[in-house]
Coordinates of C-alpha atoms and ligand atoms in Angstrom, one line a residue:
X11 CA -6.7 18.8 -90.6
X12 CA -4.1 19.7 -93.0
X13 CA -5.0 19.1 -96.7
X14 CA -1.4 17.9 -97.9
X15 CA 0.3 15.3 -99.3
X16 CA 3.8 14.2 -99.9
X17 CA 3.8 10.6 -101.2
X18 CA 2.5 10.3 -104.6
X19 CA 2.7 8.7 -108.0
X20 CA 2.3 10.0 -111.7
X21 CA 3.4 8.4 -114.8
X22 CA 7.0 8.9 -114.1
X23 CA 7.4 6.0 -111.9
X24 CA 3.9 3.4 -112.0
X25 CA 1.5 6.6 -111.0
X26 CA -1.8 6.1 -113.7
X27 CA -2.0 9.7 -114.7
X28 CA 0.6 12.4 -115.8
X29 CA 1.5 15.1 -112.8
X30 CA -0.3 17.8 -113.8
X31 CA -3.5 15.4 -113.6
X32 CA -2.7 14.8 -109.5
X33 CA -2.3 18.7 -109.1
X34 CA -6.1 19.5 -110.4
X35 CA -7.6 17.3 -108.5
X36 CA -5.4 17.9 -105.2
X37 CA -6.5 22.0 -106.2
X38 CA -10.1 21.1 -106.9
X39 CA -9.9 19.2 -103.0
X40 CA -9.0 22.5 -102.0
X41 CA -5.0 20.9 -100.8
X42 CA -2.5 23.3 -99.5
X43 CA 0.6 21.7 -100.7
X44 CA 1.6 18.7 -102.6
X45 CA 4.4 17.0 -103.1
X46 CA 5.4 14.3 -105.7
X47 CA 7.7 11.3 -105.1
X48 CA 7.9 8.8 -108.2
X49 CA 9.7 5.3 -107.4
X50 CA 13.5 6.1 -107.5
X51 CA 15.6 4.6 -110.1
X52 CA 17.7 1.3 -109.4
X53 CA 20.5 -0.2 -110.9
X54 CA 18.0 -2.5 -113.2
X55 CA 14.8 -1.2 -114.9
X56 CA 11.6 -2.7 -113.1
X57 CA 8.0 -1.8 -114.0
X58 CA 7.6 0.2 -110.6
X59 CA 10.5 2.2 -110.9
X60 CA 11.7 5.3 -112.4
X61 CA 14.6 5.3 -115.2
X62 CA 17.1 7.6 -114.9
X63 CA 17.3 9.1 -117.9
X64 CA 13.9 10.7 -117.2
X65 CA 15.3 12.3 -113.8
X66 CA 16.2 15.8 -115.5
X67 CA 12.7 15.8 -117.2
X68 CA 11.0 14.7 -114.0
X69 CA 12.7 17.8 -111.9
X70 CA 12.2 19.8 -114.8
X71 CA 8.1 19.1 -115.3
X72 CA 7.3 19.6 -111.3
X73 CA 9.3 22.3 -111.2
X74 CA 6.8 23.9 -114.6
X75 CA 3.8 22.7 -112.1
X76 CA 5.2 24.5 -109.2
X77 CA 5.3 27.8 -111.1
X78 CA 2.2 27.2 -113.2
X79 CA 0.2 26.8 -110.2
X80 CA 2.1 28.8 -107.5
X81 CA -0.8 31.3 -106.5
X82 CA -3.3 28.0 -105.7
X83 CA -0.9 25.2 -104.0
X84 CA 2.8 24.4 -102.9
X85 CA 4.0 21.9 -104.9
X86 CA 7.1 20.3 -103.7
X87 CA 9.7 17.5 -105.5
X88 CA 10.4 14.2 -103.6
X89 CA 11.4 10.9 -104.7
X90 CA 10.7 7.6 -102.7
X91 CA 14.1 6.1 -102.6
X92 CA 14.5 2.4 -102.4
X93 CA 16.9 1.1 -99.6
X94 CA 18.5 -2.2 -101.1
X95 CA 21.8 -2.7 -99.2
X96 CA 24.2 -0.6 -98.2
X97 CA 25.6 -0.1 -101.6
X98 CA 22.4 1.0 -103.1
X99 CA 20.1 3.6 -101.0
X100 CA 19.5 7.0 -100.6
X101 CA 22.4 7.7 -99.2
X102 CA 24.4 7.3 -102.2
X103 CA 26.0 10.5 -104.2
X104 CA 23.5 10.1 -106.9
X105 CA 20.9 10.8 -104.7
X106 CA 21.8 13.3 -102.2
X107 CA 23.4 15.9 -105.1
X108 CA 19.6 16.1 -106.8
X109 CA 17.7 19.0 -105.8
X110 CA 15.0 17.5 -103.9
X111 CA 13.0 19.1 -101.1
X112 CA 12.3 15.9 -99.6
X113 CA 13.2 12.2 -99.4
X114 CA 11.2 9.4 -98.4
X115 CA 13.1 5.9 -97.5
X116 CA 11.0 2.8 -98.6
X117 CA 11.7 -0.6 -98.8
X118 CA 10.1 -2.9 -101.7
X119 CA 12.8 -5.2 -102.5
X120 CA 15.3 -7.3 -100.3
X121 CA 18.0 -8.9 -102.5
X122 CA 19.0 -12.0 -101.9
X123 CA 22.8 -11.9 -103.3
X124 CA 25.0 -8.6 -103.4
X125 CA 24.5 -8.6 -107.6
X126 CA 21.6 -6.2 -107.7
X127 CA 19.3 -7.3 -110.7
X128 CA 15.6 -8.0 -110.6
X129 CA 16.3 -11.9 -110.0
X130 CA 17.9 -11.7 -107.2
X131 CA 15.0 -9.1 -105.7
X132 CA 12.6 -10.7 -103.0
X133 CA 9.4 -8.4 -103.5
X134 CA 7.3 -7.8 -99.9
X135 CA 5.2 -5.0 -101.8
X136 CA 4.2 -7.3 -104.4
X137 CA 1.2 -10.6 -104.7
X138 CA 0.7 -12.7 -101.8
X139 CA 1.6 -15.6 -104.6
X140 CA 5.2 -13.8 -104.7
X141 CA 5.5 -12.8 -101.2
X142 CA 5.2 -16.9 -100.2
X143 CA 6.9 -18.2 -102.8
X144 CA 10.0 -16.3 -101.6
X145 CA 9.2 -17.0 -98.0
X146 CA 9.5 -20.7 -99.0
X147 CA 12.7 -20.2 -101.4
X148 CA 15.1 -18.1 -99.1
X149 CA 13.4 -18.0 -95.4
X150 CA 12.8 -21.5 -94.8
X151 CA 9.0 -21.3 -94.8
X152 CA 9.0 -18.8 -91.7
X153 CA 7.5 -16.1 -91.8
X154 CA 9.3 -14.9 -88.7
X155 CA 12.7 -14.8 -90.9
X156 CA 11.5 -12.7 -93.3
X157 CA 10.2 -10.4 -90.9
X158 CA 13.3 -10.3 -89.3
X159 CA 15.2 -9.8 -91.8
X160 CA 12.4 -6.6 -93.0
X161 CA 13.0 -4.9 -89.8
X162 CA 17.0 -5.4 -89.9
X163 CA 17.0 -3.8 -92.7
X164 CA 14.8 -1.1 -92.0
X165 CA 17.1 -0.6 -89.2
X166 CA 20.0 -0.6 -92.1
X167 CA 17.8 2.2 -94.0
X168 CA 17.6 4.4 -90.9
X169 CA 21.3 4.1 -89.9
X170 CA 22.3 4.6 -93.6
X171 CA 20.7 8.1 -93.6
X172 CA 19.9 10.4 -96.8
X173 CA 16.3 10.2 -96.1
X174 CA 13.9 12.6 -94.2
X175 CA 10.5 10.2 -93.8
X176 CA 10.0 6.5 -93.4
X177 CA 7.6 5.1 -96.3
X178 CA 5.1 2.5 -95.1
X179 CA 7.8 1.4 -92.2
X180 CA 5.7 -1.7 -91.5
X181 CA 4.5 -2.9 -95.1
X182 CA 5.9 -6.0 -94.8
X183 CA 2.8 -7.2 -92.4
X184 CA 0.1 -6.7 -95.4
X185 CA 1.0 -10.0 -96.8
X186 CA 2.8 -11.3 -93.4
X187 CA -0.7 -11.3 -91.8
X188 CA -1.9 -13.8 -93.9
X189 CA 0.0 -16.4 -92.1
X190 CA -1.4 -18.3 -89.7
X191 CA 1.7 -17.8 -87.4
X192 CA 1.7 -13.9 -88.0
X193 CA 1.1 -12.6 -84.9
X194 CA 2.4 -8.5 -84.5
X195 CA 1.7 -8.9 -80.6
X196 CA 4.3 -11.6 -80.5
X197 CA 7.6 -10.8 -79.5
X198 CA 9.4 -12.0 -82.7
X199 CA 7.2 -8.9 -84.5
X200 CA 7.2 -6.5 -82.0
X201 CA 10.4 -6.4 -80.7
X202 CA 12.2 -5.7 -83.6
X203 CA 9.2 -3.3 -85.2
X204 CA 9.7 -1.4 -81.8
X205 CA 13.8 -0.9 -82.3
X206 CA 12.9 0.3 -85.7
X207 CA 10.6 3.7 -84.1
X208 CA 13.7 3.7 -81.8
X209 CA 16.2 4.5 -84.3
X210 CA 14.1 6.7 -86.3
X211 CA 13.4 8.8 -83.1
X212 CA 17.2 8.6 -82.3
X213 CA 17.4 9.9 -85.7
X214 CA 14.9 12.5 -86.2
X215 CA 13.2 11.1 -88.8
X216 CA 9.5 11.6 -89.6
X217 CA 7.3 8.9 -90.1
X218 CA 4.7 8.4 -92.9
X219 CA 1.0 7.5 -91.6
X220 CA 0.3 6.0 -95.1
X221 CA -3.4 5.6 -95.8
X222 CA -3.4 3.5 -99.3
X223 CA -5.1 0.4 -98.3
X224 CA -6.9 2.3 -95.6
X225 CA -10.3 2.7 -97.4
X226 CA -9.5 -0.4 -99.6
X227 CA -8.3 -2.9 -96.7
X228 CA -8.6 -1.3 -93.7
X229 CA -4.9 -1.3 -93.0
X230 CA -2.4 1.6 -92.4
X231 CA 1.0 1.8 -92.3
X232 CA 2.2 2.1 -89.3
X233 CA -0.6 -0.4 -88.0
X234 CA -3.2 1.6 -86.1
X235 CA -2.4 0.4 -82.6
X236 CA 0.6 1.6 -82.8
X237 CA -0.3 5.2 -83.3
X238 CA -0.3 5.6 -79.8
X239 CA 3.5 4.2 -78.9
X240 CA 5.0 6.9 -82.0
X241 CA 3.1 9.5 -80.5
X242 CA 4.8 9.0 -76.8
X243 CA 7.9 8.5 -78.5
X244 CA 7.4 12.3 -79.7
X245 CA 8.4 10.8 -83.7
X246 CA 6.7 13.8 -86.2
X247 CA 4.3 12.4 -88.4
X248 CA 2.1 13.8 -91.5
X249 CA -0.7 12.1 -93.7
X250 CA 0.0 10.6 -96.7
X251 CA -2.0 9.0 -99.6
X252 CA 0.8 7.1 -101.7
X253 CA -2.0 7.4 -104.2
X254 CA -1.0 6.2 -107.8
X255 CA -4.3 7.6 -109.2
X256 CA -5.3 11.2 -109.2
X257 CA -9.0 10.6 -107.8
X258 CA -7.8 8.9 -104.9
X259 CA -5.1 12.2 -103.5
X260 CA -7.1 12.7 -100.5
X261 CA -7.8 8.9 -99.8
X262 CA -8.0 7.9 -96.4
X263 CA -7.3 11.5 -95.1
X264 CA -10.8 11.9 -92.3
X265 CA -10.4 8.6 -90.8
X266 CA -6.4 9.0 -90.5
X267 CA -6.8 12.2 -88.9
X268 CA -9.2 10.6 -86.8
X269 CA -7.2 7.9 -85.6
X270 CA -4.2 10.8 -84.7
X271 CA -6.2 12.8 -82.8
X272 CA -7.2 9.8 -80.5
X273 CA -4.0 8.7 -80.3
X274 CA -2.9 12.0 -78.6
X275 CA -1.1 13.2 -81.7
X276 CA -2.0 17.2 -81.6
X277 CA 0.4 18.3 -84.7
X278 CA 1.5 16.8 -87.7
X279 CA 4.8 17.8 -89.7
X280 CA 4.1 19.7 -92.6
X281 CA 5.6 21.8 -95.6
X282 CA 5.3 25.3 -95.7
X283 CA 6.8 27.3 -97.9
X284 CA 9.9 25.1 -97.9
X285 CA 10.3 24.2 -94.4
X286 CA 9.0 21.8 -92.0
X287 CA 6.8 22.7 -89.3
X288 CA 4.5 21.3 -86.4
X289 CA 1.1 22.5 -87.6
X290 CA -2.0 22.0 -85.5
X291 CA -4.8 19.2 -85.9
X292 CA -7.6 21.1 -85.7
Ligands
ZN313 ZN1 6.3 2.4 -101.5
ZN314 ZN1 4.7 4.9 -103.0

């Protein structure tokens, strides 16, 4: 079981603790790399999000980690880049010229007008209160919509490129689920979820197995009976904790593992000294 991490928070972005907190605790778990990936900036200032004109300081302070604590851990400099639309992702110049080792393609917001402000952002990452007030406002009450219209733009994320590793690729069900209608078995979900792990796989991308609410809720990201379905479609995958606080680096990390192994997954995609390689699940 590989001790690693790629998806994390610090108080760049909406993390709880400064970056050098999230490395002592990933060394004192005994982690052999770790990388950080702060909530990219966007065109407006949110409270999840990076600013910009922190990026330089950002690069610069991982980069003082990554020599500081070279002889005990590989620490690597990521950024989880929101896809908005097709003007806004991580495919954009701003984005590709920054020296990053790694890029992870989420989606939090879908706007709901090409004017990209806060406003006009429908949040699926957000409260429940939120998540069905927008259902209500812009999808007509249905669920389905919304989902839809997720998934499409997934799709839009994927084709759009600039990104190696799909972030949480089915979020969108922890507040979908609490629908009545909700059903992931149903066609409506499935269909377009399934054309989604297509494209990625078309596309070489890895995906994230995302344990946050694992522990907490009992829910990962890709849901777990789907672990199965990416592994016959031969898409990489690697553990992640997307933890925002530094006790909670290794959260979820057994039971993921677990549920790899008896989904037939043998490897998992992992960072070592710079590159990507199929490591073994021991
Ligand atoms: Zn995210
Ligand atoms: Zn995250």
């Amino acid at each position: 079981m590989q001790l690693s991490n790629y998806h994390s928070h610090c108080t760049f972005c909406d993390g709880r603790s400064n970056p050098e907190d999230f490395v002592r605790f990933a060394i004192a778990k005994g982690f052999r790399a770790y990388g950080f990936s702060s909530h990219s900036p966007l065109p407006f200032e949110t409270n999840w999000n990076m600013s910009a004109i922190d990026m330089p300081e950002y690069l610069q302070e991982i980069n003082r980690l990554r020599q500081k604590y070279a002889d005990r851990l590989e620490i690597y400099t990521g950024l989880e880049i929101d896809y908005l639309d097709k003007t806004y992702n991580a495919s954009i110049p701003y984005f590709r010229e920054l020296p990053l080792d790694y890029r992870i393609g989420s989606i939090h917001f879908l706007p709901i007008s090409t004017e990209l402000k806060e406003a006009n952002m429908v949040c699926i990452d957000g409260s429940f209160s939120d998540y069905a007030h927008s259902v209500e406002r812009y999808f007509e009450g249905d669920i389905r919509k919304l989902v839809r219209h997720y998934f499409e733009t997934t799709q839009q994320m994927i084709e759009a490129g600039g990104i190696d590793i799909i972030g949480h690729i089915d979020k969108i069900y922890m507040n979908g689920q609490k629908y009545a209608l909700f059903d992931p078995e149903q066609d409506w979900y499935r269909k377009p979820f399934e054309d989604c792990l297509d494209l990625a796989r078309q596309h070489q991308l890895m995906v994230e197995i995302n344990t946050k609410n694992l522990l907490k809720k009992d829910e990962l990201y890709p849901r777990k009976n789907y672990l199965t379905h990416i592994h016959q479609l031969g898409i990489p995958v690697m553990v992640n904790s997307d933890c925002h606080y530094p006790d909670l680096v290794n959260d979820g990390r057994t039971q993921a593992f677990q549920l790899l192994k008896e989904a037939g997954f043998t490897t998992t995609r992992e960072l070592v000294n710079g590159h990507w390689e199929d490591l073994p699940i021991d």
